[in-house]
XYZ file of C-alpha atoms in Angstrom:
94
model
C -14.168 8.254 -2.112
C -11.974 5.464 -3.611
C -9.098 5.757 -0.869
C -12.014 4.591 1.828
C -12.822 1.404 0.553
C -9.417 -0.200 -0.450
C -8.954 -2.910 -3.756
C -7.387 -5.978 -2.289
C -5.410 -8.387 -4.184
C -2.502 -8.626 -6.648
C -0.424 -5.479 -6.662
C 1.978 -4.996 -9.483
C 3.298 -1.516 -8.803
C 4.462 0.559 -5.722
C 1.524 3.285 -6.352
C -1.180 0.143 -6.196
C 0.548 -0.516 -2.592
C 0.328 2.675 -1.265
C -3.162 3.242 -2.615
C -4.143 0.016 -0.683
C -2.194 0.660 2.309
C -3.765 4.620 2.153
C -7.219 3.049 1.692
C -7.231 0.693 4.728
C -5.682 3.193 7.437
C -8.401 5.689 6.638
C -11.050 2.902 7.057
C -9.834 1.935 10.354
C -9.340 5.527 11.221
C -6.154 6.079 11.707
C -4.089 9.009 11.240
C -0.405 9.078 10.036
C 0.194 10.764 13.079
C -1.261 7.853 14.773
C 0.600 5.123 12.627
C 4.015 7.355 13.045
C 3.700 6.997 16.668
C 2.690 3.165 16.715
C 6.016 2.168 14.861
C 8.575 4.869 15.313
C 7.974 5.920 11.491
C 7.832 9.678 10.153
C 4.644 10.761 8.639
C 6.972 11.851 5.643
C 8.018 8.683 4.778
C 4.050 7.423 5.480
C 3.024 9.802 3.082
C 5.425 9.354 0.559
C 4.994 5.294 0.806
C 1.392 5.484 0.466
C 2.207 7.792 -2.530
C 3.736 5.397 -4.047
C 7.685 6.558 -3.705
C 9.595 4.106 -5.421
C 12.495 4.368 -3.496
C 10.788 3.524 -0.322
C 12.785 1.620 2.058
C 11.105 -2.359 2.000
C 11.713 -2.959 5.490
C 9.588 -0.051 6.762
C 7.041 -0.379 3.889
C 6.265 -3.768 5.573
C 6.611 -2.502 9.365
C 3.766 0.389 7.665
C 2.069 -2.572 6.183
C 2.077 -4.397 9.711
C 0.996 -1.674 11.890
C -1.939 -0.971 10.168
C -3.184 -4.686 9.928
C -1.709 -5.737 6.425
C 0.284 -8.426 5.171
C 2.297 -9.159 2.551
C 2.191 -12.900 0.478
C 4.436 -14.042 -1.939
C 3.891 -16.472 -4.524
C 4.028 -17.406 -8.140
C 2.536 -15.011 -10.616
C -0.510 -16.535 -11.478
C -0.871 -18.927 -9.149
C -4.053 -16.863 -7.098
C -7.587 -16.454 -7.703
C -7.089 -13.074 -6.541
C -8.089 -9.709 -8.665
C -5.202 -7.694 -9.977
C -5.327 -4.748 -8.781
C -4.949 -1.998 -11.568
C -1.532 -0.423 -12.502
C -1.202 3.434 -12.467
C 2.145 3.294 -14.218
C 1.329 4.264 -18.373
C 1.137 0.813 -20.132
C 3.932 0.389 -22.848
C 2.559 0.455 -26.582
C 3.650 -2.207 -28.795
């Protein structure tokens, strides 16, 4: 099941964060209930975040992030050894 065992690294798109962010609360076995109820945040707006809703307000996307043991780092693109993770947005042809 590829939501139990999370891809870490670069994410270039708000579906890759959710994925991610779905993928680690269901290894440490938490519920959205549980996460709701940790950080005064709906299970809607859980849901819909670890969708990968666009419109997602950033401020609780990171309090989600923090509750459930994530963090966010910023730096120049590039600049990591890290793996990309994969975009599920359709690529552009040129």
């Amino acid at each position: 099941m590829p939501d139990v065992d999370p891809d870490y690294g670069v994410v270039s798109d708000v579906r890759a964060l959710g994925r991610i962010a779905r993928g680690h609360r269901k290894r440490r076995r938490l519920t959205l209930e549980t996460v709701s109820g940790l950080g005064n945040l709906s299970p809607r707006f859980l849901s819909e975040f670890e969708r990968g809703k666009e419109t997602a307000e950033i401020g609780k996307v990171l309090k989600a992030l923090s509750l459930i043991g994530l963090e966010v780092v910023v730096q120049p693109r590039g600049w990591s050894k890290r793996k990309q993770v994969p975009s599920t947005e359709p690529q552009e042809k040129a």
